[in-house]
C-alpha atoms as one frame of an Amber mdcrd trajectory, in Angstrom:
protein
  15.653  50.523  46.513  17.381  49.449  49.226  20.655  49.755  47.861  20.250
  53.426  47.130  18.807  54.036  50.608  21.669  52.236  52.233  24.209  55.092
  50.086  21.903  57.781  50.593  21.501  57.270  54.383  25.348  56.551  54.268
  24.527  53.265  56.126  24.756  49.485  55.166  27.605  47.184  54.182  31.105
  47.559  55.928  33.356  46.703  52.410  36.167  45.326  52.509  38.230  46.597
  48.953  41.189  44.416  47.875  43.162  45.939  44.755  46.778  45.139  42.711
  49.628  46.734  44.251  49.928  49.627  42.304  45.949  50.341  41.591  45.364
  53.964  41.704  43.005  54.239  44.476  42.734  58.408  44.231  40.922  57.736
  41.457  37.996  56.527  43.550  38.254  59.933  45.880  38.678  62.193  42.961
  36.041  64.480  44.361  33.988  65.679  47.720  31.200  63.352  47.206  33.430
  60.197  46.530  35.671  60.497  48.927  32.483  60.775  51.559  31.353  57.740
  50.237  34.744  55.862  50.322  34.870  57.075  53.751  31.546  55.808  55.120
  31.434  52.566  52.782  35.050  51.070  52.857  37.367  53.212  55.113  40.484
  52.066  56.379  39.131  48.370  55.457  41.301  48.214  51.632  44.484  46.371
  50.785  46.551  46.527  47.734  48.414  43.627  47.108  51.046  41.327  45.087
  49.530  39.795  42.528  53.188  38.537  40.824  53.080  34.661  39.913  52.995
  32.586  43.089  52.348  35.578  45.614  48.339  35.899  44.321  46.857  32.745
  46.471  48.587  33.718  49.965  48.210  37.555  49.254  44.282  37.261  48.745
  44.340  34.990  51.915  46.023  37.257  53.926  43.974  40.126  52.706  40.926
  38.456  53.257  41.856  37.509  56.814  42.881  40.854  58.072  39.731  42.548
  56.487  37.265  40.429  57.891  39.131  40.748  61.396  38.049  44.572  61.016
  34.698  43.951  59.755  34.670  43.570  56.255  31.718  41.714  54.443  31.214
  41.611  51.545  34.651  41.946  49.488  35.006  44.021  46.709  38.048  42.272
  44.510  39.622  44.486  41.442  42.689  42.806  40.220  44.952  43.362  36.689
  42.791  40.582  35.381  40.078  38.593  35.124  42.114  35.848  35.438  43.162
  37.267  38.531  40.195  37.760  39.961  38.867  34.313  38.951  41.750  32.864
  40.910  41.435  35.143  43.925  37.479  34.150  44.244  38.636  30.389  44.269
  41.069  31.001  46.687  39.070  33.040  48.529  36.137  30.197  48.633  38.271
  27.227  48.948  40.036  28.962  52.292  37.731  30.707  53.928  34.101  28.800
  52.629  32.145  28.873  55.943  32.879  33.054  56.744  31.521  33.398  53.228
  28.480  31.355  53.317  25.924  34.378  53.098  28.106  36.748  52.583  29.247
  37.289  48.439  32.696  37.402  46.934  32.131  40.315  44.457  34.524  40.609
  41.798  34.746  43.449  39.179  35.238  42.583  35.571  38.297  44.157  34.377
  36.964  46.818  31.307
């Protein structure tokens, strides 16, 4: 319930988004009533970024750091992979441990 308040009041959360370079991030403003919502949940605070072999640990770090400078909690992480995404939450939790504390690390299953 308080979830769909939050959305329906267009209050709550200030999300922080990190994608893959390349992620197609129209698709989640394909209409009116998404964009809104991308607007008033996540804003200016998303970063795509290089997820090649031996960029992915200081990419998500960097990400991480600049989005939480703006605001960001929790963190919304969609990678190429699970893999990916696995790695980014343990780099993610290994750097940064203490900012994260009560705040979650939500990653998206690839599909």
């Amino acid at each position: 319930t308080a979830g769909t308040n939050a959305l329906v009041q267009r209050s709550g959360a200030r999300l922080g988004l990190i994608v893959a370079k390349g992620a197609p991030l129209s698709d989640l403003r394909s209409n009116d009533v998404e964009r809104e919502l991308f607007t008033t949940l996540v804003g200016e605070r998303h970063l795509s970024i290089d997820v090649s072999k031996g960029q992915l640990d200081a990419s998500i770090t960097d990400a991480v750091n600049y989005l939480v400078e703006f605001g960001a909690r929790p963190l919304v992480v969609s990678l190429e992979s699970a893999e990916q995404e696995d790695r980014a939450k343990s780099a993610i939790l290994a750097t940064t441990p203490a900012r994260f504390s009560t705040d979650p690390v939500l990653v998206r299953p690839n599909q």
